[in-house]
Tab-separated table of C-alpha atoms and ligand atoms in Angstrom:
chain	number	residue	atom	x	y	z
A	280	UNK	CA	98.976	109.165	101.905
A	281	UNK	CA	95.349	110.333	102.424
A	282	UNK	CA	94.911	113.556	104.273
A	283	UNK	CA	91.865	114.910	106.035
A	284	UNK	CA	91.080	118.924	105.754
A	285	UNK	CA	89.639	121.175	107.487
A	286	UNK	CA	86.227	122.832	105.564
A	287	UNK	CA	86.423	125.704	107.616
A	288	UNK	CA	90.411	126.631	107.262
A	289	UNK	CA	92.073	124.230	105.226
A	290	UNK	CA	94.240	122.483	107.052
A	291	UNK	CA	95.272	119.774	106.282
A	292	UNK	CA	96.236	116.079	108.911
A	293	UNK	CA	96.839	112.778	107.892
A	294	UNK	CA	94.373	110.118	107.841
A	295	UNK	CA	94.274	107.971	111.152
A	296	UNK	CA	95.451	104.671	110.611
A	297	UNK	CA	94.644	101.528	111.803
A	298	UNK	CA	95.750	97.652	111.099
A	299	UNK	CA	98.282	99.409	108.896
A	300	UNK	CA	95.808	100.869	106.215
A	301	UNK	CA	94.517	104.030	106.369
A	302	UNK	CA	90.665	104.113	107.454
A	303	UNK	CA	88.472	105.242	105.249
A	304	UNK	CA	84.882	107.093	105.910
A	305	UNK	CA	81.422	105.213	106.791
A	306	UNK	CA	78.734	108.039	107.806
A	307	UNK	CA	79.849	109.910	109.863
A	308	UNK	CA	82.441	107.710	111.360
A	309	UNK	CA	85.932	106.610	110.383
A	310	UNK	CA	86.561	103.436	110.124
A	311	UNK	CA	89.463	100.418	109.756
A	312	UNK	CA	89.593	98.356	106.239
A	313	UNK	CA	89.463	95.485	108.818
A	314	UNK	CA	85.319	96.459	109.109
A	315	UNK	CA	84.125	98.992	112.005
A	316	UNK	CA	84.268	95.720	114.239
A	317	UNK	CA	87.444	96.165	114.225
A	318	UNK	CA	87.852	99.687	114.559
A	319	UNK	CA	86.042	102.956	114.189
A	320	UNK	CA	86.107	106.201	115.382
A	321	UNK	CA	84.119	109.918	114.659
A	322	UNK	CA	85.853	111.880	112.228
A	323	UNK	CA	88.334	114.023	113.273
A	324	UNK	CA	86.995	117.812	113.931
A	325	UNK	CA	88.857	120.495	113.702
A	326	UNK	CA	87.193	124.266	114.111
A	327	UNK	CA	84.346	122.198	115.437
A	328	UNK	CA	83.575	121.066	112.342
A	329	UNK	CA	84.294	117.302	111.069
A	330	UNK	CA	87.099	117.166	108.616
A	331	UNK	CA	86.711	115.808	105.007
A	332	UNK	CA	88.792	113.542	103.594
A	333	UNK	CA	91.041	115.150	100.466
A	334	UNK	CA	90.366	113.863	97.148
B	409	ZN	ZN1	91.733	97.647	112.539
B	410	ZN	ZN1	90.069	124.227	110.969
């Protein structure tokens, strides 16, 4: 499972999911395998900062 962390102090959440896949990024936006029609959100923030999704 994908996780998203934190740049500022490392922790660590699970991707959102949607449509049963994990969504990956677009910009500066999250959004479903489905297309961002279907679904899309901002990336997460946490410490005000948007999270990065882990290698
Ligand atoms: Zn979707
Ligand atoms: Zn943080």
């Amino acid at each position: 499972m994908g996780k998203l962390v934190c740049p500022m102090c490392g922790e660590e959440v699970a991707v959102p999911v949607h449509c049963g896949q994990e969504m990956h990024k677009e910009g500066d936006q999250l959004v479903c395998w489905m297309g961002a029609g279907c679904g899309a959100q901002p990336m997460v923030e946490h410490c005000g900062q948007a999270m990065e999704i882990k290698e």
